[in-house]
Amino acid sequence: MVVRMISPVSVISPPDADLLDPRLDGLGVVLLDGHARLRVWSDAADAIDLVVFDDTDLDWITATEPLVAIGGGLWEITTPLLRPGTRYAIRVDGPQAPGNTFNRGTLLLEPYSRGLVRTGYDGWRSEVVDGSFDWGGVAKPAIPMDRTVLYEGHLKGLSKRHPDVPGALRGTYAGLAHPAMVQHLLDLGVTSIELLPIHAFTTEPRLLQHGLTNYWGYNSLNFFTPHAAYATEDACRQGPEAILREFKGMVKLLHEAGLEVILDVVYNHTAEEGIGGPRSSLRGIDNRAYYRQQEDGAYIDVTGCGNSVNTSTDAAARLVLDSLRYWANDVQIDGFRFDLAATLGRDAGHVFTPQHPLLRAILDDPALAGVKMIAEPWDVGMGGWQTGNFGDGWSEWNDRYRDRVRNFWLSDVDYARRASTSPVGIGGFANRLAGSANTFADVRGPLAGINFVTAHDGFTLRDLVSYDVKHNLGNGEQNRDGADTNRSFNHGAEGPTDDERILATRRKAMRNLLGTLLLSAGVPMLTAGDEFARTQRGNNNAYCHDSVLTWLSWEHAPWQQDLYAHVRHLLRMRRENPALRPSRFARLGERTPSASVMEWYDERGETMSIERWTDPSHRTLQYVAASTPEFEGFNRVLLMIHGTERAIDVTLPDVEDVTRYVSLWSSADETPSESGETYAPGDTVSLAGTSMRLFRAE
């Protein structure tokens, strides 16, 4: 690690000194004038050595010097041996006891390393990195949450096949910042790109034995270093300094275009796997303190990945906090999506608490002010499902939204074909459309929910409407991996088909799913490639495929271009109509600024009755949302939802002060049309089976 003396990492103390010990400031390498200080934490160690290597031969040790214990589990050395470009490791010795795995012969990565270099098949060395970079005055876009539209994508997969990106840049940090990629994101209308893990990671031995790779990157080797394989060959030849510079250059160019960069971060476990797995860093430094364990040393694995980082200890929690500070300040990252965030919130008894010191510190730390914090609010341990239970200031992936929306447009329709009636009414779906008030507390509001229909994990949008079951044989696990409950519907044929009737129904289903996502209250997250219906051929767990199966194709048939036009149009409708993106929940009888007052009508234009909310034979709804201006002008929209396959005539409601309805969008159209047709209250509008229509109410 390298931290300039002016760095926020070294000068800003944690918000709660009692819980996050300020003596832990300045861990890693801090460059001084002509020399450097290395500080490592290990409470159980008996000795720690700095090991320095030759500049060209990473197996040739040129110097070994001991660190000095300075109290509180801290070990330190100040030496001229450490300078930008120095390759180094640490050796740690300590007592043999349950829970510890010390071995003085093991060369370990220093946890705060800013740069890594590979040696041999599975060896790594830390490298001192200066990190200097000219940001040229470019600031973070600071996009408000109500205007945020997330676009989740894989760094390599986004540009790897793009014909307008030069070959040397495809699949790289520089490739993502190429004008062709930036133009696509701007033209589409998203605001924030959420990248799958870019922290340095490695592939599990099990996958290598099958000739596969960890493509997604949820197997962190280090929390401070960008993954080298995503840099250009030229940067890789120059080393970690150039790789970091390329990453920062990407962030700078995206910021210049007004686009935010959100990182998917994996702090819940590491690539050291279970006991018997690699001993590359934390396990050899202080296994008991860094990983959750039973008294006998057996790991408590709430992540399903072999180990769980023990954030109930100050050192582990501080490692996470310092990593966030580094990326948010030194690298200018705009936000973080925390993989299996429930693990980070487990206390010393391994029970989740929203008041966990680390979760509070992340929100309260002045060094992280204004940074978007998004939790994946679950893990696989006892009590691991915590959607809605994170504190005010957090946003959460809303899996309840995903499941209800999929049910309404897919599995309910499938059920109705078999049973001649739908299984449930429209009430639960309406709740999700309006911001999931039954999941997120009033003080948090609808922006606490990150709405999504698909994500990297699971079916793509096209596969969701094309497959009833997963097809994961290519993963080498006999189709046992991946979710079995997908709430998908193939519409009459499994996978590819030439039946135009089925294909047309699938296209409309995709438009309904996208229309719901982009017109719902809350923060929408679009999965990269869904805007033009990419497929993974039914694989709902393609984490181990670094190939054309997972790389985005940029050659699209006319119907895919039409779908793209729908997404682009819907995002414009969202921008132009603040009633679709409230920041707060409305309260009955009160004026709540930046809320949307919602009124609900049935297909006859009458106020929805209690019975109709739950009646499975009535799945048609009219939803009027009127903004309560605070920063933008008054706006009111009408959204029609029809959830059965029979066409229906709908009477427009007579709403106070509304004299006409202007047509803005229909999911029944193959190509989007803002026809501008106007209707009066009481007029009849025909809705195709399973479709949506949007109007502006004037």
XYZ file of C-alpha atoms in Angstrom:
698
model
C 0.000 0.000 0.000
C 1.096 3.572 -0.675
C -0.614 6.507 1.015
C 0.507 10.085 0.551
C 0.574 12.016 3.786
C -2.303 14.158 2.519
C -4.429 11.111 1.703
C -7.883 10.879 3.352
C -6.988 7.303 4.260
C -4.243 8.422 6.601
C -5.610 11.673 8.049
C -9.314 11.004 8.617
C -10.021 8.992 11.724
C -12.925 6.547 11.835
C -16.223 7.959 13.090
C -16.306 5.826 16.248
C -12.862 5.568 17.826
C -14.056 3.171 20.508
C -15.231 0.614 17.959
C -12.712 1.253 15.173
C -9.419 1.919 16.935
C -7.700 5.074 15.571
C -4.354 3.409 16.209
C -5.135 1.404 13.079
C -4.589 4.525 10.952
C -1.892 4.268 8.319
C -1.753 0.512 7.838
C 0.212 -0.699 4.835
C 2.965 1.275 3.139
C 3.110 5.044 3.609
C 5.685 6.832 1.449
C 7.724 9.389 3.346
C 10.614 11.591 2.222
C 13.168 9.174 0.755
C 11.919 6.160 2.696
C 8.692 4.457 3.681
C 6.870 2.988 6.643
C 5.186 -0.410 6.599
C 2.611 -1.129 9.284
C 0.848 -4.514 9.682
C -1.720 -5.635 12.247
C -1.614 -9.100 13.834
C -2.624 -9.590 17.439
C -1.501 -13.217 17.661
C 1.826 -13.068 15.806
C 5.199 -13.583 17.486
C 7.237 -12.128 14.613
C 6.739 -10.440 11.234
C 9.396 -9.947 8.572
C 9.503 -7.737 5.496
C 10.842 -9.664 2.491
C 12.092 -7.678 -0.523
C 12.644 -9.173 -3.987
C 14.793 -8.434 -6.986
C 13.196 -6.094 -9.523
C 13.251 -8.723 -12.261
C 13.345 -12.085 -10.448
C 10.386 -12.360 -8.084
C 11.837 -15.483 -6.441
C 15.174 -13.847 -5.599
C 15.072 -12.384 -2.093
C 17.399 -9.402 -1.785
C 16.618 -8.349 1.786
C 14.767 -9.466 4.889
C 14.113 -7.150 7.818
C 12.027 -7.635 10.971
C 9.054 -5.462 11.908
C 8.911 -4.179 15.478
C 5.893 -4.717 17.729
C 4.626 -1.287 18.848
C 1.586 -2.409 20.843
C -2.056 -3.086 20.164
C -1.227 -5.818 17.666
C 0.657 -3.361 15.445
C 4.001 -4.133 13.814
C 6.059 -1.504 12.037
C 9.219 -0.826 10.080
C 10.582 2.357 8.513
C 13.054 1.611 5.725
C 14.555 2.945 2.472
C 14.045 -0.523 0.952
C 10.436 0.323 0.114
C 10.075 2.699 -2.798
C 7.718 2.878 -5.817
C 8.216 -0.294 -7.823
C 9.579 -2.408 -4.953
C 8.208 -5.969 -4.907
C 7.771 -7.307 -1.403
C 5.973 -9.799 0.844
C 5.660 -10.464 4.558
C 6.327 -13.546 6.649
C 4.424 -14.059 9.877
C 5.203 -16.488 12.694
C 3.105 -17.280 15.737
C 1.866 -19.970 18.127
C 0.243 -23.150 16.879
C -3.250 -23.195 18.367
C -6.827 -23.848 17.233
C -7.844 -21.066 14.911
C -4.362 -19.974 13.838
C -2.379 -21.193 10.845
C 0.980 -19.443 11.130
C 3.839 -20.623 8.937
C 6.976 -18.510 8.801
C 7.962 -20.094 5.513
C 4.902 -18.716 3.675
C 5.282 -15.519 1.683
C 2.126 -13.457 2.204
C 0.510 -10.522 0.450
C 0.381 -7.422 2.589
C -3.386 -6.688 2.897
C -3.167 -2.983 2.001
C -1.120 -3.539 -1.178
C -1.962 -1.081 -3.953
C -0.309 -3.261 -6.583
C 0.215 -6.981 -7.158
C 2.460 -8.917 -9.507
C 2.161 -12.604 -10.276
C 4.955 -15.119 -9.908
C 4.624 -18.648 -11.214
C 1.361 -20.554 -11.261
C -0.247 -19.298 -8.065
C 2.265 -17.000 -6.392
C 1.849 -13.274 -5.804
C 3.977 -10.375 -4.616
C 2.940 -6.952 -3.357
C 4.343 -3.927 -5.157
C 4.726 -0.393 -3.836
C 2.707 2.016 -5.962
C 2.995 5.799 -5.919
C -0.529 6.362 -7.265
C -0.002 9.925 -8.495
C -2.623 10.995 -11.038
C -3.787 14.278 -12.552
C -7.569 14.442 -12.293
C -7.559 17.753 -14.140
C -10.306 19.187 -11.986
C -12.843 16.549 -13.106
C -15.378 16.041 -10.311
C -17.771 13.258 -9.503
C -21.145 13.688 -11.265
C -23.028 13.416 -7.924
C -26.270 12.242 -9.528
C -29.239 12.387 -7.121
C -30.707 9.006 -6.237
C -34.108 9.817 -7.730
C -32.450 10.363 -11.117
C -30.077 7.403 -10.835
C -30.421 4.536 -13.313
C -27.949 1.729 -12.666
C -26.478 -0.330 -15.495
C -24.882 -3.520 -14.177
C -22.191 -4.958 -16.397
C -18.959 -6.922 -16.557
C -15.858 -4.831 -17.258
C -14.481 -7.221 -19.849
C -17.755 -8.437 -21.310
C -19.045 -4.943 -22.090
C -16.493 -3.992 -24.739
C -14.812 -7.292 -25.664
C -16.808 -7.700 -28.895
C -17.589 -4.070 -29.709
C -16.566 -3.481 -33.351
C -15.920 0.238 -32.856
C -13.542 -0.258 -29.941
C -9.945 -0.831 -31.131
C -8.809 -4.414 -30.715
C -6.097 -3.555 -28.193
C -8.670 -1.882 -25.932
C -11.489 -4.415 -26.072
C -12.323 -5.925 -22.708
C -10.172 -3.429 -20.791
C -10.551 -0.448 -18.493
C -9.571 1.785 -21.389
C -12.090 -0.010 -23.589
C -14.985 0.849 -21.293
C -14.001 4.520 -21.479
C -13.725 4.476 -25.283
C -16.071 6.982 -26.987
C -18.091 4.167 -28.590
C -18.947 2.698 -25.181
C -19.545 6.078 -23.581
C -21.866 7.059 -26.419
C -23.883 3.871 -25.983
C -24.397 4.549 -22.279
C -25.341 8.175 -22.864
C -27.652 7.368 -25.769
C -29.388 4.682 -23.732
C -29.962 7.082 -20.853
C -28.416 5.291 -17.879
C -26.526 7.383 -15.321
C -24.318 4.989 -13.358
C -22.421 1.920 -14.472
C -22.191 -0.760 -11.778
C -19.191 -2.967 -12.498
C -18.918 -6.565 -11.372
C -15.864 -7.036 -9.117
C -12.673 -5.342 -10.258
C -10.672 -5.930 -7.074
C -7.806 -8.309 -7.820
C -9.203 -11.837 -7.797
C -8.197 -15.345 -8.750
C -9.826 -18.531 -10.015
C -10.608 -21.399 -7.665
C -8.555 -24.604 -8.236
C -11.789 -26.557 -8.721
C -12.688 -24.473 -11.771
C -9.212 -24.719 -13.221
C -9.462 -28.512 -13.073
C -12.553 -28.273 -15.317
C -10.866 -25.890 -17.750
C -13.084 -23.037 -16.545
C -12.385 -19.667 -14.957
C -13.910 -17.357 -12.381
C -15.315 -14.830 -14.834
C -17.505 -12.789 -12.492
C -14.675 -12.133 -10.030
C -16.337 -12.867 -6.683
C -13.122 -14.319 -5.259
C -11.101 -11.397 -3.927
C -7.347 -11.687 -3.532
C -6.864 -8.134 -2.295
C -9.175 -5.202 -1.518
C -6.982 -2.338 -2.791
C -5.684 -3.447 -6.189
C -7.477 -3.300 -9.568
C -7.597 -6.627 -11.400
C -4.590 -6.629 -13.721
C -6.134 -8.816 -16.422
C -8.626 -6.042 -17.255
C -5.862 -3.608 -18.193
C -4.415 -3.276 -21.682
C -1.382 -5.375 -22.575
C 0.699 -2.227 -22.666
C -0.270 -1.299 -19.081
C 0.335 -4.868 -17.914
C 3.841 -4.794 -19.364
C 4.572 -1.587 -17.470
C 3.239 -2.967 -14.202
C 0.851 -2.069 -11.356
C 1.485 1.687 -11.530
C 0.341 1.794 -15.149
C -2.619 -0.504 -14.447
C -3.843 1.803 -11.686
C -3.298 4.813 -13.921
C -5.413 3.196 -16.668
C -8.180 2.486 -14.166
C -8.176 6.071 -12.927
C -8.149 7.275 -16.520
C -11.305 5.253 -17.159
C -13.025 6.820 -14.150
C -11.954 10.303 -15.237
C -13.314 9.893 -18.772
C -16.606 8.441 -17.561
C -16.962 11.309 -15.101
C -16.259 13.821 -17.864
C -19.215 12.287 -19.700
C -21.403 12.651 -16.604
C -21.457 8.931 -15.820
C -20.936 7.503 -12.345
C -18.879 4.406 -11.548
C -20.235 1.999 -8.926
C -18.110 -0.966 -7.828
C -19.488 -4.351 -6.805
C -17.234 -5.115 -3.825
C -16.660 -8.502 -2.187
C -15.643 -7.980 1.432
C -17.627 -10.909 2.853
C -15.049 -13.596 1.974
C -11.685 -13.972 0.244
C -9.949 -16.264 -2.222
C -8.284 -18.166 0.646
C -11.397 -20.409 0.691
C -11.852 -22.933 3.535
C -9.166 -24.403 5.751
C -6.817 -26.272 3.427
C -7.260 -23.659 0.733
C -4.616 -21.110 -0.282
C -2.784 -19.242 2.468
C -2.050 -16.038 0.592
C -2.672 -13.208 3.067
C -5.131 -12.843 5.976
C -5.080 -16.536 6.928
C -1.341 -16.426 7.478
C -1.374 -13.026 9.232
C -4.027 -13.642 11.902
C -6.516 -16.306 10.906
C -8.484 -16.149 14.162
C -9.048 -12.406 13.928
C -9.884 -12.161 10.224
C -12.216 -15.153 9.702
C -15.314 -16.323 11.574
C -14.626 -19.576 13.418
C -15.845 -22.024 16.014
C -13.723 -22.452 19.136
C -11.959 -25.426 17.554
C -10.962 -23.369 14.514
C -13.638 -24.722 12.150
C -14.827 -21.948 9.854
C -18.323 -20.491 10.160
C -19.172 -20.137 6.488
C -22.204 -17.873 5.908
C -21.124 -17.014 2.353
C -21.019 -20.453 0.748
C -17.462 -19.703 -0.403
C -15.438 -21.441 2.302
C -14.774 -18.542 4.659
C -16.452 -15.420 6.069
C -14.566 -12.257 6.969
C -15.044 -11.526 10.672
C -16.065 -7.869 10.684
C -16.814 -8.067 14.414
C -13.066 -7.504 14.966
C -11.705 -3.977 14.675
C -8.892 -4.949 12.293
C -11.150 -6.700 9.779
C -13.768 -3.951 9.929
C -11.107 -1.300 9.494
C -9.639 -3.136 6.500
C -13.030 -2.852 4.787
C -13.497 0.792 5.764
C -10.016 1.790 4.609
C -10.532 0.036 1.299
C -13.764 1.979 0.743
C -12.020 5.244 1.635
C -9.242 4.514 -0.836
C -11.527 3.758 -3.775
C -13.926 6.614 -2.996
C -11.217 9.258 -2.603
C -7.962 8.252 -4.283
C -9.762 6.573 -7.199
C -12.910 8.773 -7.149
C -15.446 5.936 -7.173
C -19.061 7.105 -6.802
C -20.591 4.188 -4.933
C -20.421 0.575 -3.890
C -22.677 -2.454 -4.140
C -21.803 -4.781 -1.258
C -21.934 -8.464 -2.159
C -23.615 -10.532 0.593
C -23.774 -7.448 2.796
C -25.551 -9.310 5.609
C -22.212 -10.994 6.374
C -20.623 -7.604 7.048
C -23.352 -6.833 9.576
C -22.926 -9.966 11.719
C -21.720 -9.359 15.272
C -19.354 -11.403 17.453
C -22.142 -13.953 17.914
C -22.497 -14.111 14.107
C -25.990 -12.556 14.230
C -26.946 -9.794 11.809
C -27.670 -6.375 13.306
C -28.380 -3.213 11.280
C -26.549 -1.269 14.001
C -23.302 -3.145 13.418
C -20.361 -0.760 13.972
C -19.048 -1.284 10.450
C -22.428 -0.625 8.811
C -22.810 2.540 10.884
C -19.243 3.639 10.196
C -19.698 3.276 6.440
C -22.607 5.724 6.572
C -21.132 8.106 9.176
C -17.560 8.368 7.906
C -16.960 11.911 6.549
C -14.495 10.431 4.051
C -17.428 8.579 2.464
C -19.949 11.419 2.475
C -22.109 11.458 -0.655
C -21.018 7.992 -1.771
C -23.842 5.653 -2.818
C -24.077 2.579 -0.577
C -26.039 -0.392 -1.939
C -26.463 -3.623 -0.002
C -27.144 -7.073 -1.337
C -29.154 -7.672 1.835
C -28.633 -11.383 2.365
C -26.134 -14.199 2.765
C -26.562 -17.971 3.112
C -26.215 -18.194 6.907
C -28.878 -18.473 9.587
C -31.012 -15.335 9.538
C -29.294 -14.281 6.355
C -32.259 -12.829 4.461
C -32.482 -9.183 5.563
C -34.221 -7.294 2.743
C -35.628 -4.075 4.182
C -33.661 -4.302 7.427
C -30.623 -2.163 6.644
C -30.539 1.312 8.155
C -31.534 4.679 6.756
C -28.853 5.774 4.278
C -28.503 2.341 2.705
C -30.159 1.271 -0.532
C -30.873 -2.437 -1.004
C -31.315 -4.845 -3.862
C -35.047 -5.555 -3.719
C -35.465 -9.262 -4.423
C -39.122 -9.041 -3.399
C -39.641 -6.640 -6.293
C -37.853 -8.991 -8.704
C -39.940 -11.989 -7.662
C -43.315 -10.224 -7.708
C -42.726 -8.631 -11.105
C -41.583 -11.932 -12.609
C -44.587 -13.692 -11.101
C -47.063 -11.157 -12.454
C -45.873 -11.124 -16.050
C -44.547 -14.692 -16.365
C -45.344 -17.468 -13.901
C -48.874 -16.165 -13.195
C -49.567 -16.113 -16.936
C -48.157 -19.619 -17.279
C -50.418 -20.741 -14.406
C -53.451 -19.079 -15.994
C -52.890 -20.977 -19.239
C -53.008 -24.235 -17.317
C -55.765 -23.427 -14.823
C -57.842 -20.860 -16.752
C -57.377 -18.319 -13.958
C -54.488 -16.461 -12.400
C -53.306 -17.542 -8.934
C -53.361 -14.063 -7.339
C -54.724 -10.582 -7.885
C -52.850 -7.389 -8.673
C -52.424 -5.952 -5.175
C -48.933 -7.267 -4.444
C -47.699 -6.159 -7.842
C -49.098 -2.661 -7.297
C -47.209 -2.369 -4.023
C -43.919 -3.052 -5.817
C -44.819 -0.626 -8.598
C -45.374 2.113 -6.011
C -42.049 1.717 -4.196
C -42.396 -1.303 -1.878
C -43.695 0.624 1.143
C -44.346 -2.682 2.911
C -40.616 -3.480 2.741
C -38.885 -0.146 3.375
C -39.631 2.041 6.392
C -41.327 5.381 5.803
C -38.210 7.282 6.876
C -36.196 5.533 4.151
C -38.652 6.031 1.306
C -38.851 4.374 -2.124
C -35.223 5.173 -3.027
C -34.091 2.607 -0.464
C -35.082 -0.039 -2.990
C -32.923 -0.973 -5.960
C -35.482 -2.451 -8.334
C -34.334 -5.151 -10.710
C -35.858 -7.918 -12.808
C -32.572 -9.538 -13.837
C -28.965 -9.298 -12.662
C -25.635 -10.916 -13.501
C -26.779 -13.866 -11.373
C -29.675 -15.671 -13.062
C -31.394 -15.664 -16.427
C -30.924 -12.765 -18.810
C -34.145 -10.985 -19.765
C -34.404 -12.913 -23.032
C -33.767 -16.238 -21.341
C -36.321 -15.393 -18.659
C -39.067 -15.403 -21.296
C -37.567 -18.307 -23.296
C -36.756 -21.062 -20.786
C -38.759 -22.804 -18.090
C -35.684 -24.427 -16.537
C -31.962 -23.717 -16.286
C -29.471 -25.257 -18.730
C -26.142 -25.211 -16.861
C -24.451 -28.419 -17.997
C -21.544 -26.384 -19.350
C -20.638 -25.392 -15.786
C -19.337 -28.871 -14.983
C -21.701 -29.517 -12.060
C -24.313 -31.751 -13.733
C -26.803 -28.868 -13.795
C -26.922 -28.770 -9.986
C -25.681 -25.185 -9.685
C -27.770 -22.071 -10.176
C -31.265 -21.293 -8.944
C -34.019 -23.810 -9.576
C -36.828 -21.327 -8.889
C -36.615 -18.688 -11.596
C -40.248 -17.624 -12.069
C -39.586 -17.790 -15.799
C -41.914 -18.813 -18.642
C -40.904 -20.065 -22.090
C -44.314 -19.178 -23.617
C -44.755 -22.539 -25.272
C -41.325 -23.709 -26.433
C -38.101 -24.313 -24.528
C -35.370 -22.097 -25.927
C -34.986 -21.150 -29.595
C -38.057 -21.459 -31.815
C -39.269 -20.376 -35.250
C -42.872 -19.993 -34.074
C -43.613 -16.309 -34.732
C -46.581 -16.323 -32.362
C -44.371 -17.441 -29.491
C -41.621 -15.020 -30.460
C -44.051 -12.084 -30.569
C -45.424 -12.999 -27.148
C -41.901 -13.214 -25.749
C -41.045 -9.789 -27.147
C -44.113 -8.266 -25.500
C -43.280 -9.983 -22.222
C -39.824 -8.393 -22.304
C -41.362 -4.984 -22.973
C -43.732 -5.482 -20.021
C -40.882 -6.425 -17.707
C -38.748 -3.483 -18.833
C -41.689 -1.094 -18.720
C -42.469 -2.113 -15.158
C -38.830 -1.779 -14.106
C -38.277 1.651 -15.633
C -41.633 3.149 -14.614
C -41.679 1.937 -10.987
C -40.933 4.090 -7.955
C -37.463 3.270 -6.632
C -34.035 3.106 -8.274
C -33.982 0.890 -11.406
C -31.081 -1.387 -12.253
C -30.811 -2.592 -15.846
C -28.568 -5.556 -16.618
C -26.164 -4.874 -19.483
C -27.354 -6.460 -22.702
C -31.001 -6.708 -21.684
C -31.634 -3.543 -23.668
C -31.110 -5.642 -26.798
C -32.151 -9.027 -25.407
C -28.879 -10.895 -25.131
C -28.992 -14.619 -24.348
C -26.808 -17.050 -22.404
C -28.649 -20.009 -23.968
C -30.496 -20.802 -20.749
C -27.458 -20.768 -18.441
C -28.568 -18.992 -15.260
C -25.192 -19.194 -13.494
C -22.598 -18.305 -16.119
C -19.999 -17.203 -13.549
C -17.362 -19.563 -14.967
C -17.572 -18.707 -18.677
C -15.212 -16.101 -20.083
C -16.387 -16.440 -23.679
C -18.886 -15.272 -26.278
C -21.552 -16.829 -24.045
C -21.090 -13.968 -21.594
C -19.547 -11.182 -23.688
C -22.086 -8.731 -25.103
C -22.779 -9.009 -28.818
C -23.126 -5.720 -30.668
C -24.695 -7.190 -33.812
C -28.466 -6.962 -33.464
C -31.460 -8.057 -35.492
C -34.162 -5.456 -36.239
C -36.362 -6.703 -33.383
C -33.471 -6.239 -30.964
C -32.980 -2.697 -32.199
C -36.690 -2.121 -31.565
C -36.312 -3.343 -27.982
C -33.363 -1.009 -27.502
C -35.524 1.859 -28.754
C -38.170 0.948 -26.158
C -35.638 1.047 -23.321
C -34.252 4.357 -24.516
C -37.784 5.768 -24.790
C -38.803 4.519 -21.339
C -35.740 6.063 -19.739
C -36.588 9.382 -21.350
C -40.124 9.097 -20.010
C -38.670 8.506 -16.554
C -36.446 11.589 -16.805
C -39.235 13.822 -18.068
C -41.900 12.769 -15.561
C -40.897 13.302 -11.919
C -44.126 11.657 -10.757
C -42.476 8.342 -11.734
C -39.500 8.836 -9.415
C -40.631 10.024 -5.973
C -38.041 10.414 -3.221
C -40.488 9.962 -0.361
C -43.656 8.046 0.405
C -46.814 10.154 0.449
C -48.806 10.342 3.682
C -52.574 10.426 3.741
C -53.852 13.931 4.410
C -50.376 15.508 4.373
C -48.311 17.332 1.777
C -44.993 15.500 1.495
C -42.445 17.231 -0.770
C -40.948 15.010 -3.507
C -43.587 12.339 -2.919
C -46.075 11.117 -5.498
C -49.727 10.997 -4.488
C -51.124 7.776 -5.917
C -54.699 6.952 -6.845
C -55.828 3.538 -8.017
C -58.649 2.717 -10.422
C -60.012 -0.436 -12.034
C -60.748 -1.041 -15.722
C -64.109 0.734 -15.366
C -62.411 3.919 -14.197
C -63.733 3.419 -10.683
C -61.723 3.516 -7.463
C -60.296 0.091 -6.721
C -62.327 -1.835 -4.189
C -60.761 -4.026 -1.513
C -62.118 -7.093 -3.259
C -60.553 -6.200 -6.594
C -57.066 -5.893 -5.082
C -57.052 -9.584 -4.237
C -59.415 -11.075 -6.831
C -57.305 -13.171 -9.258
C -59.923 -12.707 -11.983
C -59.334 -8.923 -11.956
C -55.769 -8.144 -12.954
C -56.303 -4.758 -14.603
C -55.248 -1.557 -12.883
C -55.010 2.149 -13.571
C -52.415 3.977 -11.500
C -52.419 7.781 -11.312
C -49.324 9.344 -9.751
C -49.150 13.092 -9.092
C -45.886 14.682 -7.989
C -45.571 17.001 -5.008
C -43.128 19.599 -6.335
C -39.992 20.439 -4.410
C -37.279 20.856 -7.054
C -39.217 20.275 -10.313
C -42.534 21.372 -11.772
C -45.833 19.589 -11.150
C -46.348 16.403 -13.117
C -49.008 13.706 -13.266
C -49.075 10.399 -15.149
C -51.450 7.512 -15.668
C -50.114 3.977 -16.048
C -52.391 1.148 -17.201
C -51.538 -2.454 -16.319
C -53.356 -5.445 -17.771
C -52.212 -8.849 -16.525
C -54.263 -11.414 -18.435
C -53.921 -12.628 -22.022
C -57.414 -11.513 -23.028
C -57.722 -8.025 -24.528
C -59.849 -5.580 -22.585
C -61.469 -2.162 -22.946
C -60.541 0.279 -20.216
C -62.393 3.449 -19.240
C -60.142 6.371 -18.382
C -60.796 7.663 -14.846
C -62.340 11.023 -14.038
C -59.597 12.576 -11.894
C -59.882 16.029 -10.357
C -58.264 18.753 -12.516
C -57.483 16.304 -15.329
C -59.030 17.299 -18.645
C -57.115 15.025 -20.977
C -54.695 12.106 -21.172
C -51.791 12.199 -23.650
C -50.492 8.813 -24.844
C -46.755 8.367 -24.211
C -45.964 4.645 -24.584
C -47.496 1.206 -25.082
C -45.873 -2.184 -24.543
C -48.133 -3.618 -27.258
C -46.202 -1.712 -29.933
C -43.293 -3.496 -31.593
C -41.589 -0.138 -32.044
C -42.066 2.661 -29.514
C -44.439 5.404 -30.508
C -45.083 8.600 -28.630
C -48.199 9.167 -30.675
C -49.445 12.089 -28.628
C -53.004 10.841 -29.065
C -55.251 12.543 -26.559
C -58.224 11.130 -24.686
C -60.762 12.628 -22.343
C -61.761 11.219 -18.955
C -64.454 8.615 -19.571
C -63.117 7.629 -22.991
C -62.460 3.960 -23.689
C -59.018 2.636 -24.545
C -58.362 -0.876 -25.841
C -55.569 -2.804 -24.113
C -53.996 -5.865 -25.694
C -53.604 -8.961 -23.560
C -50.764 -8.682 -21.011
C -49.773 -5.119 -21.794
C -49.112 -1.655 -20.374
C -49.786 1.923 -21.457
C -48.427 5.197 -20.144
C -50.165 8.580 -20.378
C -49.442 12.061 -19.156
C -52.448 13.431 -17.285
C -53.067 17.106 -17.996
